[in-house]
Amino acid sequence: MVQKLRFLFFVLFLSLATTVSGQDISLYQQFNGRYDFVFFGNTLNQMENGLGGDCTINTGSSATLNLNPGDVIEKAYLYWAGSGTGDFDVKLNTEQIIAERTFAVTQSTSGLPFFSAFADVTQKVQLAHDSGNMNYDFSDLDLTAVIGNYCGNATNFGGWAIIVVYKNPSLPLNQLNVYDGLQYVPDSINITLSNLNVIDNVDAKIGFLAWEGDQFLSIDETLRINGNPIGNPPLNPVNNAFNGTNSFTGSTTLYNMDLDVYNVQNNINIGDTSALIQLSSGRDFVMINSIVTKFNSQLPDATVVIDNVGNYQCDSREITVDYTVFNVNSTDPLPASTPIAVYADGILIKMLNTSVILDVGESEIGQIILLIPDGIPLNFDLQFVVDDNGTGVGIVTELNENNNSDSSPVSLWVSPTFNVLENKEGCNLGFGRAVFDFSAYEGAVKIDQTDVVRFYTTLEDAENEVNPILNPTNFTVFSTPVPIFVRIDNEHCFSITSFLLIVKNCPPVVYNFVSADNDSQGYNNSFHVDGLYTIFLNFKTSIYNRWGVLVWTGDHSAPEWDGYASKGLVLDNNQMPAGTYYYVIELNDPENPKPLTGFLYLTR
């Protein structure tokens, strides 16, 4: 599996070799506080390359980490490098380490590839240090299969190093930056450090992790800080910075790798806000893998976090925001009254200020009730920006000017909109009773079809969501009008509307056939009109024969007409003969003012 992995990296490298010349050195991690750093590691070369010795290389080596009492390891970064396309599976104290990041560079003159790799080994180094183990064995970096291709131009090398960032309460407040990448120096490395506020240049220093430097090549090989060449003679002459040495141990046999640190306090001035680092080499093929700087640079670093947006009220544009202002990754207090600008969709809506001085590592909790202007949409982006005077300009010089804001999406709560429902009418089935089906109103009232609709008989029940109408398809009423309250719910809010159930006296159905035969079934034995006696209590019915003579009248107190006369000159025991008759029914009802008229048929 390891061989297969190496092959894949080799193929990937070859596919990029024509365009990749390295990865520019750039900031990887910044530390602000009482921090310092140390390097340790070792070469795999048995001697400096180019001296005509055997073309061999080790697969591992050892080194010791030395820290002072009270030093606490904050971070430990392992780098390893060598000739070839890479071995990214190694061991540290017998534990497997897989590269988390890899770098590659191609020598322009020979076209030969070189690599480096990175892994964060903080936890492993902390555990080893806490147990008192200061010795580290690095192994399984196997370059034996490829190293022979590099001996001819003296670029055969391999090695490893661990950069340790540690803190100690006795240290001054510093800004420590770890840069990495993989560039060879003839490419001209220029790094500008900005956002500095140097208040004391004592013990300002810069460290380098470099590969393939040669002790006997020193043509225009210089390191400059703010344009001034620096060195550390006799270990690192000004014209031979990368010469296989270890500034932390004083070793001159760190073949073809450098762990060097330089004091630059005479090249950094109090009040400086930036520093320029320049590296060059006229002939030596030197690769820079990491640069670490430490300056006594005391500045605050204001950050803000929106902790919570809440206390929403339906149909209100007021919200409550909890927030925290921090001065954590800093080396100087943050002044009181540092402005905080509040934006909604990029529009300034409020200005706040910190209330107290925030020392290094301190924070301040705040809460504000914001009234969102009407012009801001219901869904918007809320942004808090600390050290912003409302125009995007800060008033405090900070270590990092690009981490001052936090944002949160906000959706204001509004009650659901709805369609107005018409009153619903139903026919009186007798004595004011009617049956209604208003189930279709559930869909008709909604504008947003995801809303939930329920029906209630009282406003109080609708507001409290109790006693809903369970069967709106068959709802019986016994009086009129009856209000029905409709509650429409969305995720957060509700609206209530209503409509009336109105019982009306529908025109009655007349059965205009009378069979006055007194049959046992009782069918059509009298002149029947549906609901006449239970709905139209003030009716009057008149029956006329075909010559227009009134033969019978009746009202609510009389039974239905059964073929017998009650008016005029009648014969045969008041029994009317079979034939056609004419009826007039006066309902005496304001909803049905027009009398019902028509013919009816009497049979015997």
Coordinates of C-alpha atoms in Angstrom, one line a residue:
M1 CA 0.0 0.0 0.0
V2 CA 2.9 2.4 0.9
Q3 CA 4.6 1.7 -2.5
K4 CA 1.3 2.3 -4.3
L5 CA 0.9 5.6 -2.4
R6 CA 4.4 6.7 -3.4
F7 CA 3.7 5.8 -7.0
L8 CA 0.5 7.9 -7.0
F9 CA 2.4 10.9 -5.6
F10 CA 5.2 10.4 -8.2
V11 CA 2.6 10.4 -11.1
L12 CA 0.9 13.5 -9.7
F13 CA 4.3 15.3 -9.4
L14 CA 5.3 14.4 -12.9
S15 CA 2.0 15.8 -14.3
L16 CA 2.8 19.1 -12.6
A17 CA 6.6 19.3 -13.0
T18 CA 6.5 21.5 -16.1
T19 CA 4.6 24.2 -14.3
V20 CA 5.4 23.8 -10.6
S21 CA 8.5 25.5 -9.3
G22 CA 7.5 25.4 -5.6
Q23 CA 5.0 26.8 -3.2
D24 CA 5.5 30.4 -2.0
I25 CA 6.3 30.8 1.6
S26 CA 3.2 32.2 3.4
L27 CA 1.8 32.6 6.9
Y28 CA 0.7 29.3 8.3
Q29 CA 0.0 30.2 11.9
Q30 CA 0.2 33.2 14.2
F31 CA 0.6 33.2 18.0
N32 CA 0.2 36.3 20.1
G33 CA 1.2 36.3 23.8
R34 CA 4.0 35.0 25.9
Y35 CA 5.5 32.7 23.2
D36 CA 8.8 31.7 21.9
F37 CA 10.1 28.9 19.7
V38 CA 12.8 26.3 19.3
F39 CA 13.9 23.9 16.5
F40 CA 15.3 20.4 16.8
G41 CA 15.9 17.6 14.2
N42 CA 18.6 15.9 12.3
T43 CA 19.9 15.1 8.8
L44 CA 19.9 11.7 7.1
N45 CA 23.0 12.4 5.2
Q46 CA 26.2 10.7 6.4
M47 CA 28.3 13.6 5.1
E48 CA 27.8 16.8 3.1
N49 CA 26.9 16.0 -0.5
G50 CA 29.4 16.8 -3.3
L51 CA 32.5 15.7 -1.4
G52 CA 32.9 12.5 -3.4
G53 CA 31.8 10.1 -0.6
D54 CA 29.6 7.0 -1.0
C55 CA 26.2 7.8 -2.4
T56 CA 24.3 6.5 0.6
I57 CA 21.7 7.9 3.0
N58 CA 20.2 6.8 6.3
T59 CA 16.5 6.1 6.7
G60 CA 16.3 7.7 10.2
S61 CA 18.1 9.7 12.8
S62 CA 17.7 11.1 16.3
A63 CA 17.6 14.5 18.1
T64 CA 16.9 15.9 21.5
L65 CA 14.3 18.6 22.5
N66 CA 15.7 20.9 25.2
L67 CA 13.2 23.3 27.0
N68 CA 13.5 25.3 30.2
P69 CA 11.5 24.7 33.3
G70 CA 8.1 26.4 33.0
D71 CA 8.0 26.1 29.2
V72 CA 4.7 24.7 28.1
I73 CA 4.4 23.2 24.6
E74 CA 1.7 25.0 22.6
K75 CA 2.4 23.5 19.1
A76 CA 4.8 21.1 17.5
Y77 CA 5.1 20.9 13.7
L78 CA 7.1 18.1 12.0
Y79 CA 8.7 18.7 8.6
W80 CA 10.6 16.2 6.6
A81 CA 12.2 16.6 3.2
G82 CA 14.5 15.0 0.7
S83 CA 15.4 14.3 -2.9
G84 CA 12.7 12.7 -5.1
T85 CA 9.0 12.8 -5.3
G86 CA 8.4 12.0 -1.7
D87 CA 7.9 9.5 1.1
F88 CA 4.9 10.6 3.0
D89 CA 4.6 7.7 5.5
V90 CA 7.2 7.9 8.3
K91 CA 7.6 7.2 12.0
L92 CA 8.3 9.3 15.1
N93 CA 9.3 7.3 18.2
T94 CA 7.9 4.2 16.4
E95 CA 4.5 5.9 15.8
Q96 CA 3.3 6.1 12.3
I97 CA 3.0 9.7 10.9
I98 CA 1.1 10.4 7.6
A99 CA 1.8 13.7 5.9
E100 CA -1.1 16.2 6.3
R101 CA 0.4 18.6 3.7
T102 CA 3.0 18.2 1.1
F103 CA 5.2 20.5 -0.9
A104 CA 7.2 20.0 -4.1
V105 CA 9.8 22.0 -6.0
T106 CA 11.7 21.3 -9.3
Q107 CA 15.3 22.4 -9.8
S108 CA 15.2 24.5 -13.0
T109 CA 18.6 23.5 -14.3
S110 CA 18.4 19.7 -13.8
G111 CA 14.7 19.1 -13.8
L112 CA 15.0 17.0 -10.7
P113 CA 12.1 16.9 -8.2
F114 CA 12.4 17.5 -4.4
F115 CA 9.7 17.3 -1.7
S116 CA 8.9 18.2 1.8
A117 CA 6.0 17.1 4.1
F118 CA 4.2 18.4 7.2
A119 CA 2.4 16.9 10.1
D120 CA 1.1 18.4 13.3
V121 CA 2.6 16.2 16.1
T122 CA 1.6 18.5 19.0
Q123 CA -0.1 15.8 21.0
K124 CA 2.7 13.3 20.6
V125 CA 5.4 15.8 21.6
Q126 CA 3.4 17.0 24.6
L127 CA 2.9 13.5 25.9
A128 CA 6.5 12.6 25.4
H129 CA 7.7 15.9 27.1
D130 CA 5.3 15.4 30.0
S131 CA 6.7 11.9 30.6
G132 CA 10.2 13.3 30.6
N133 CA 11.3 11.8 27.3
M134 CA 13.4 14.5 25.5
N135 CA 14.8 12.1 22.8
Y136 CA 13.1 11.6 19.5
D137 CA 13.8 8.9 16.9
F138 CA 12.7 9.7 13.4
S139 CA 12.6 6.7 11.0
D140 CA 11.2 5.1 7.8
L141 CA 12.1 8.0 5.5
D142 CA 13.3 5.7 2.8
L143 CA 15.0 7.5 -0.1
T144 CA 17.5 4.8 -1.0
A145 CA 15.8 3.9 -4.2
V146 CA 16.1 7.4 -5.7
I147 CA 19.1 9.0 -4.1
G148 CA 21.5 7.7 -6.7
N149 CA 20.0 10.0 -9.3
Y150 CA 21.0 13.1 -7.3
C151 CA 24.6 12.4 -6.4
G152 CA 25.9 13.5 -9.7
N153 CA 24.9 17.1 -9.2
A154 CA 25.4 17.0 -5.4
T155 CA 21.7 17.4 -4.4
N156 CA 21.2 14.2 -2.6
F157 CA 19.8 14.9 0.9
G158 CA 17.2 14.0 3.4
G159 CA 16.3 15.2 6.9
W160 CA 13.6 16.2 9.4
A161 CA 12.9 18.9 11.9
I162 CA 10.3 19.8 14.5
I163 CA 9.4 23.4 15.2
V164 CA 8.1 23.8 18.8
V165 CA 6.2 26.8 19.9
Y166 CA 6.0 27.1 23.6
K167 CA 4.7 29.6 26.2
N168 CA 6.0 30.7 29.5
P169 CA 4.5 33.3 31.9
S170 CA 8.0 34.9 32.3
L171 CA 8.3 35.7 28.6
P172 CA 7.4 39.2 27.3
L173 CA 4.3 39.6 25.1
N174 CA 5.4 38.7 21.6
Q175 CA 3.9 38.1 18.2
L176 CA 5.2 34.8 16.8
N177 CA 4.6 33.9 13.1
V178 CA 5.1 30.5 11.5
Y179 CA 5.5 30.7 7.7
D180 CA 6.0 27.7 5.4
G181 CA 6.0 26.5 1.8
L182 CA 8.8 25.3 -0.4
Q183 CA 10.9 27.8 -2.4
Y184 CA 14.4 27.7 -3.5
V185 CA 16.3 30.9 -2.9
P186 CA 17.3 31.9 -6.4
D187 CA 13.6 32.5 -6.9
S188 CA 14.0 35.6 -4.8
I189 CA 12.2 35.3 -1.5
N190 CA 10.7 38.6 -0.2
I191 CA 8.4 38.5 2.8
T192 CA 6.8 41.6 4.3
L193 CA 5.6 41.3 7.8
S194 CA 2.8 43.9 8.5
N195 CA 0.6 44.9 11.4
L196 CA 3.5 45.2 13.7
N197 CA 3.9 47.6 16.6
V198 CA 7.4 47.1 17.9
I199 CA 7.7 48.6 21.4
D200 CA 10.9 46.8 22.3
N201 CA 13.4 45.3 19.9
V202 CA 15.3 43.3 22.5
D203 CA 15.4 39.6 21.7
A204 CA 13.7 40.0 18.3
K205 CA 14.7 37.0 16.2
I206 CA 14.0 35.0 13.1
G207 CA 14.5 31.3 12.5
F208 CA 14.9 29.3 9.3
L209 CA 14.3 25.7 8.3
A210 CA 16.3 25.2 5.1
W211 CA 17.4 22.2 3.0
E212 CA 20.4 21.3 0.9
G213 CA 22.6 24.2 2.0
D214 CA 26.3 23.6 1.4
Q215 CA 29.1 24.7 3.7
F216 CA 31.6 25.2 0.9
L217 CA 29.3 27.2 -1.4
S218 CA 29.0 30.9 -0.3
I219 CA 28.5 33.0 -3.4
D220 CA 26.2 35.9 -2.7
E221 CA 24.3 33.9 -0.1
T222 CA 22.8 36.5 2.1
L223 CA 19.9 37.1 4.5
R224 CA 18.7 40.6 4.9
I225 CA 16.3 42.2 7.3
N226 CA 15.0 45.6 6.3
G227 CA 17.8 45.7 3.7
N228 CA 20.6 44.9 6.2
P229 CA 22.6 41.7 5.8
I230 CA 22.7 39.7 9.0
G231 CA 24.7 36.7 10.1
N232 CA 25.7 34.8 13.2
P233 CA 29.4 34.2 12.8
P234 CA 31.3 32.1 13.1
L235 CA 28.5 29.6 12.8
N236 CA 26.7 31.5 10.1
P237 CA 28.8 34.0 8.2
V238 CA 27.1 36.9 6.6
N239 CA 27.9 35.5 3.1
N240 CA 27.1 31.9 3.9
A241 CA 23.8 31.7 5.8
F242 CA 22.8 28.2 4.7
N243 CA 25.8 26.0 5.5
G244 CA 24.5 22.9 7.3
T245 CA 24.4 24.3 10.9
N246 CA 22.1 24.2 13.9
S247 CA 22.0 27.5 15.8
F248 CA 20.2 25.9 18.7
T249 CA 23.0 23.3 19.4
G250 CA 26.0 24.9 17.7
S251 CA 26.4 21.9 15.4
T252 CA 28.3 22.3 12.1
T253 CA 27.5 18.7 10.9
L254 CA 23.8 19.1 10.1
Y255 CA 24.7 18.1 6.6
N256 CA 22.6 19.8 3.9
M257 CA 20.0 21.2 6.2
D258 CA 19.9 24.3 8.4
L259 CA 18.1 25.0 11.7
D260 CA 19.3 28.6 12.2
V261 CA 18.1 31.5 14.3
Y262 CA 19.3 35.1 14.1
N263 CA 19.0 37.9 16.5
V264 CA 17.6 40.9 14.6
Q265 CA 17.1 43.4 17.3
N266 CA 19.5 45.9 15.7
N267 CA 17.5 45.6 12.4
I268 CA 14.1 46.2 14.0
N269 CA 13.3 49.6 15.4
I270 CA 10.8 50.7 18.1
G271 CA 7.7 51.9 16.3
D272 CA 8.1 49.8 13.2
T273 CA 4.9 48.6 11.7
S274 CA 6.4 46.2 9.1
A275 CA 9.6 44.3 8.4
L276 CA 11.0 43.1 5.1
I277 CA 12.8 39.7 4.9
Q278 CA 15.0 39.0 1.8
L279 CA 16.9 35.9 1.0
S280 CA 19.3 35.2 -2.0
S281 CA 21.9 32.7 -3.1
G282 CA 24.2 33.1 -6.1
R283 CA 24.9 29.4 -6.7
D284 CA 23.9 27.2 -3.8
F285 CA 20.6 25.3 -4.4
V286 CA 18.9 26.2 -1.1
M287 CA 15.3 25.4 -0.3
I288 CA 13.4 27.3 2.4
N289 CA 10.7 25.2 4.0
S290 CA 9.8 27.3 7.1
I291 CA 10.5 30.7 8.6
V292 CA 9.6 31.7 12.2
T293 CA 9.7 35.2 13.5
K294 CA 9.3 36.6 17.0
F295 CA 8.9 40.3 17.7
N296 CA 7.9 42.1 20.8
S297 CA 4.9 43.6 19.1
Q298 CA 2.1 44.7 21.5
L299 CA -1.2 45.3 19.8
P300 CA -4.8 44.3 20.6
D301 CA -6.8 42.1 18.4
A302 CA -10.5 42.8 18.5
T303 CA -12.9 40.1 17.4
V304 CA -16.7 39.8 17.9
V305 CA -19.1 36.8 17.9
I306 CA -22.9 36.9 17.6
D307 CA -23.8 34.5 20.4
N308 CA -27.6 34.5 19.9
V309 CA -30.3 36.3 18.0
G310 CA -33.7 35.8 19.7
N311 CA -36.7 37.2 21.6
Y312 CA -38.6 37.3 18.3
Q313 CA -42.1 38.6 18.5
C314 CA -44.6 38.0 15.8
D315 CA -45.2 41.0 13.6
S316 CA -42.5 42.9 15.4
R317 CA -39.2 44.2 14.0
E318 CA -37.4 44.2 17.3
I319 CA -34.9 41.5 18.0
T320 CA -32.5 40.9 20.9
V321 CA -28.9 40.1 20.1
D322 CA -26.3 38.6 22.5
Y323 CA -22.8 39.2 21.5
T324 CA -19.2 38.9 22.8
V325 CA -16.2 41.1 22.1
F326 CA -12.8 39.3 22.5
N327 CA -9.2 40.4 22.8
V328 CA -7.8 36.9 22.9
N329 CA -5.1 36.5 20.2
S330 CA -3.4 39.8 21.2
T331 CA -0.5 41.3 23.0
D332 CA -2.0 44.5 24.3
P333 CA -5.3 45.6 25.9
L334 CA -8.2 46.7 23.7
P335 CA -9.3 50.2 24.7
A336 CA -12.7 51.0 26.1
S337 CA -15.2 52.6 23.8
T338 CA -14.0 50.6 20.8
P339 CA -16.8 51.1 18.3
I340 CA -19.0 48.3 17.1
A341 CA -21.0 48.8 13.9
V342 CA -24.2 46.8 13.3
Y343 CA -25.3 46.2 9.7
A344 CA -28.4 44.6 8.2
D345 CA -27.8 43.5 4.7
G346 CA -24.9 45.9 4.6
I347 CA -26.9 48.9 5.9
L348 CA -25.7 50.5 9.1
I349 CA -28.5 50.4 11.7
K350 CA -26.8 50.8 15.0
M351 CA -23.5 51.9 16.6
L352 CA -22.3 50.4 19.9
N353 CA -19.1 50.6 22.0
T354 CA -17.2 48.4 24.3
S355 CA -17.6 49.5 27.9
V356 CA -14.4 48.5 29.6
I357 CA -10.7 48.0 28.8
L358 CA -10.2 44.4 27.7
D359 CA -6.8 43.0 28.8
V360 CA -5.1 40.3 26.8
G361 CA -7.3 37.2 26.8
E362 CA -10.3 39.0 28.2
S363 CA -13.8 39.4 26.7
E364 CA -16.9 41.4 27.2
I365 CA -20.5 40.1 26.9
G366 CA -23.2 42.5 25.5
Q367 CA -26.8 42.5 24.7
I368 CA -28.8 44.9 22.5
I369 CA -32.4 45.3 21.4
L370 CA -32.4 46.2 17.7
L371 CA -35.3 47.8 15.8
I372 CA -34.9 46.7 12.2
P373 CA -35.9 49.5 9.9
D374 CA -38.9 48.9 7.6
G375 CA -36.7 49.0 4.5
I376 CA -34.8 45.9 5.5
P377 CA -36.5 42.7 4.2
L378 CA -37.8 40.0 6.5
N379 CA -34.9 37.8 5.7
F380 CA -31.5 39.5 6.0
D381 CA -27.9 39.1 7.1
L382 CA -27.1 40.6 10.4
Q383 CA -23.4 41.6 10.8
F384 CA -21.5 43.0 13.8
V385 CA -18.1 44.6 13.1
V386 CA -15.9 45.6 16.0
D387 CA -13.5 48.5 15.6
D388 CA -15.6 50.1 12.9
N389 CA -16.8 53.7 13.1
G390 CA -19.7 53.0 10.8
T391 CA -17.9 53.8 7.6
G392 CA -15.8 50.6 7.5
V393 CA -12.8 52.4 9.2
G394 CA -11.3 51.3 12.5
I395 CA -9.8 53.5 15.1
V396 CA -7.6 50.9 16.8
T397 CA -4.4 49.5 15.3
E398 CA -4.6 45.7 15.6
L399 CA -2.5 42.7 15.1
N400 CA -5.1 41.4 12.6
E401 CA -7.4 43.8 10.8
N402 CA -9.2 41.0 8.9
N403 CA -11.0 39.2 11.7
N404 CA -13.3 41.9 13.1
S405 CA -16.7 40.7 12.0
D406 CA -19.3 38.1 12.5
S407 CA -22.6 37.6 10.8
S408 CA -25.8 35.6 11.3
P409 CA -28.9 35.1 9.0
V410 CA -32.0 36.5 10.5
S411 CA -35.7 35.8 9.6
L412 CA -38.2 38.1 11.3
W413 CA -41.4 36.4 12.4
V414 CA -44.7 37.5 10.8
S415 CA -48.2 36.2 11.1
P416 CA -49.4 34.3 8.1
T417 CA -51.4 36.1 5.5
F418 CA -54.7 34.6 4.5
N419 CA -57.7 34.9 2.1
V420 CA -60.9 36.4 3.4
L421 CA -63.6 33.7 3.6
E422 CA -67.3 34.4 2.7
N423 CA -70.0 33.5 5.1
K424 CA -71.6 30.1 4.5
E425 CA -75.3 29.6 4.2
G426 CA -77.3 26.5 4.9
C427 CA -80.9 25.5 4.6
N428 CA -83.1 25.4 7.7
L429 CA -83.9 21.7 8.3
G430 CA -86.5 22.6 10.9
F431 CA -86.6 24.7 14.0
G432 CA -83.4 26.5 13.1
R433 CA -81.2 23.4 12.6
A434 CA -78.8 23.2 9.7
V435 CA -75.8 21.0 8.7
F436 CA -72.7 22.5 7.1
D437 CA -69.6 21.3 5.3
F438 CA -66.9 23.9 5.4
S439 CA -63.9 21.6 5.1
A440 CA -62.9 23.2 1.7
Y441 CA -62.2 26.4 3.6
E442 CA -59.0 24.8 5.0
G443 CA -57.4 25.2 1.6
A444 CA -59.2 28.3 0.5
V445 CA -58.1 30.4 3.5
K446 CA -54.3 29.6 3.0
I447 CA -52.0 31.7 0.9
D448 CA -48.9 29.6 2.0
Q449 CA -50.0 26.0 1.5
T450 CA -47.5 24.9 4.2
D451 CA -49.6 26.7 6.9
V452 CA -51.7 24.7 9.2
V453 CA -55.4 25.5 9.5
R454 CA -57.9 24.6 12.3
F455 CA -61.5 25.6 13.1
Y456 CA -62.9 26.7 16.4
T457 CA -66.3 27.8 17.8
T458 CA -64.9 30.6 20.0
L459 CA -62.1 33.1 19.7
E460 CA -60.7 32.1 23.1
D461 CA -60.4 28.5 21.9
A462 CA -58.7 29.6 18.7
E463 CA -56.2 31.7 20.6
N464 CA -55.4 28.9 23.1
E465 CA -55.5 26.1 20.5
V466 CA -58.1 24.1 22.5
N467 CA -61.3 22.3 21.5
P468 CA -60.9 22.4 17.7
I469 CA -63.8 21.4 15.4
L470 CA -62.9 17.8 14.6
N471 CA -65.4 17.2 11.7
P472 CA -65.9 20.3 9.5
T473 CA -67.6 18.1 6.9
N474 CA -70.7 17.6 9.0
F475 CA -71.2 20.4 11.5
T476 CA -74.7 21.0 12.9
V477 CA -75.9 24.3 14.3
F478 CA -79.2 25.1 16.0
S479 CA -79.2 28.9 15.9
T480 CA -78.1 31.6 13.6
P481 CA -75.8 33.1 12.9
V482 CA -72.9 31.0 14.2
P483 CA -69.3 32.4 14.0
I484 CA -66.5 30.0 13.1
F485 CA -63.0 31.1 14.0
V486 CA -60.2 30.0 11.7
R487 CA -56.6 29.8 13.1
I488 CA -53.8 29.8 10.5
D489 CA -50.3 28.7 11.9
N490 CA -46.9 29.0 10.3
E491 CA -43.7 27.9 12.0
H492 CA -43.7 30.7 14.6
C493 CA -46.9 32.8 14.4
F494 CA -50.6 32.5 13.8
S495 CA -53.5 34.6 12.4
I496 CA -57.2 34.3 13.2
T497 CA -60.0 35.1 10.8
S498 CA -63.7 34.1 10.9
F499 CA -66.8 33.6 8.9
L500 CA -70.5 33.1 9.8
L501 CA -72.6 30.0 9.4
I502 CA -76.0 31.4 8.4
V503 CA -79.2 29.4 8.5
K504 CA -81.7 30.5 5.9
N505 CA -85.2 29.4 5.1
C506 CA -84.9 27.8 1.7
P507 CA -88.0 27.7 -0.5
P508 CA -89.9 24.5 0.5
V509 CA -90.5 21.5 -1.8
V510 CA -94.2 21.1 -2.7
Y511 CA -95.5 17.6 -3.4
N512 CA -98.6 18.5 -5.6
F513 CA -100.3 15.1 -5.6
V514 CA -102.9 14.0 -3.0
S515 CA -104.2 10.4 -2.9
A516 CA -107.1 10.7 -0.5
D517 CA -107.8 7.0 -0.3
N518 CA -106.7 6.6 3.3
D519 CA -104.5 3.7 2.3
S520 CA -102.7 1.9 5.1
Q521 CA -99.3 3.1 3.8
G522 CA -100.2 6.7 4.3
Y523 CA -98.5 7.8 1.1
N524 CA -99.7 11.2 -0.3
N525 CA -102.8 11.1 1.9
S526 CA -102.5 14.8 2.3
F527 CA -101.1 17.9 0.6
H528 CA -97.5 17.9 1.9
V529 CA -94.9 20.7 1.8
D530 CA -91.4 19.9 3.2
G531 CA -90.6 22.1 6.3
L532 CA -93.8 24.0 6.1
Y533 CA -94.8 23.3 9.7
T534 CA -91.3 23.4 11.2
I535 CA -89.8 26.3 9.3
F536 CA -92.5 28.7 8.1
L537 CA -94.5 28.9 11.3
N538 CA -96.7 31.8 10.0
F539 CA -97.8 30.3 6.7
K540 CA -101.3 30.2 5.3
T541 CA -102.4 27.7 2.6
S542 CA -105.5 28.3 0.4
I543 CA -106.9 25.6 -2.0
Y544 CA -109.1 26.6 -4.9
N545 CA -111.1 24.4 -7.3
R546 CA -110.7 24.7 -11.0
W547 CA -113.4 27.4 -11.1
G548 CA -111.5 29.5 -8.7
V549 CA -113.7 28.8 -5.7
L550 CA -111.9 28.7 -2.3
V551 CA -112.6 25.3 -0.8
W552 CA -110.0 25.1 2.0
T553 CA -107.7 27.2 4.1
G554 CA -105.2 26.2 6.8
D555 CA -102.2 27.4 8.8
H556 CA -99.8 26.1 11.4
S557 CA -102.7 25.1 13.7
A558 CA -104.5 23.0 11.0
P559 CA -103.5 19.6 9.6
E560 CA -102.4 19.2 6.0
W561 CA -105.3 19.3 3.4
D562 CA -106.6 15.8 2.9
G563 CA -109.2 16.4 0.2
Y564 CA -112.1 17.7 2.3
A565 CA -113.6 21.2 2.0
S566 CA -113.8 23.7 4.7
K567 CA -115.1 26.6 2.7
G568 CA -118.0 27.4 0.3
L569 CA -121.0 25.3 -0.7
V570 CA -119.9 21.6 -0.5
L571 CA -121.7 18.3 -0.8
D572 CA -121.1 14.7 0.0
N573 CA -119.9 15.2 3.6
N574 CA -117.4 17.9 2.5
Q575 CA -115.5 15.4 0.5
M576 CA -114.0 17.0 -2.6
P577 CA -114.2 15.2 -5.9
A578 CA -111.0 14.0 -7.7
G579 CA -109.6 16.5 -10.1
T580 CA -107.2 19.5 -10.5
Y581 CA -107.0 22.1 -7.8
Y582 CA -105.0 25.3 -7.4
Y583 CA -103.0 26.2 -4.3
V584 CA -101.6 29.4 -2.9
I585 CA -99.1 29.2 0.0
E586 CA -98.3 32.5 1.7
L587 CA -95.1 31.8 3.7
N588 CA -95.1 35.2 5.5
D589 CA -91.3 35.0 5.6
P590 CA -89.1 38.0 4.8
E591 CA -86.7 35.7 3.0
N592 CA -89.5 34.3 0.8
P593 CA -92.0 37.1 0.3
K594 CA -93.5 35.8 -2.8
P595 CA -96.3 33.2 -2.4
L596 CA -95.9 29.7 -3.7
T597 CA -98.6 28.9 -6.3
G598 CA -99.4 26.0 -8.5
F599 CA -101.7 23.1 -9.4
L600 CA -102.2 20.0 -7.4
Y601 CA -104.0 16.8 -8.2
L602 CA -106.5 15.0 -6.1
T603 CA -107.3 11.3 -6.7
R604 CA -109.5 8.9 -4.9

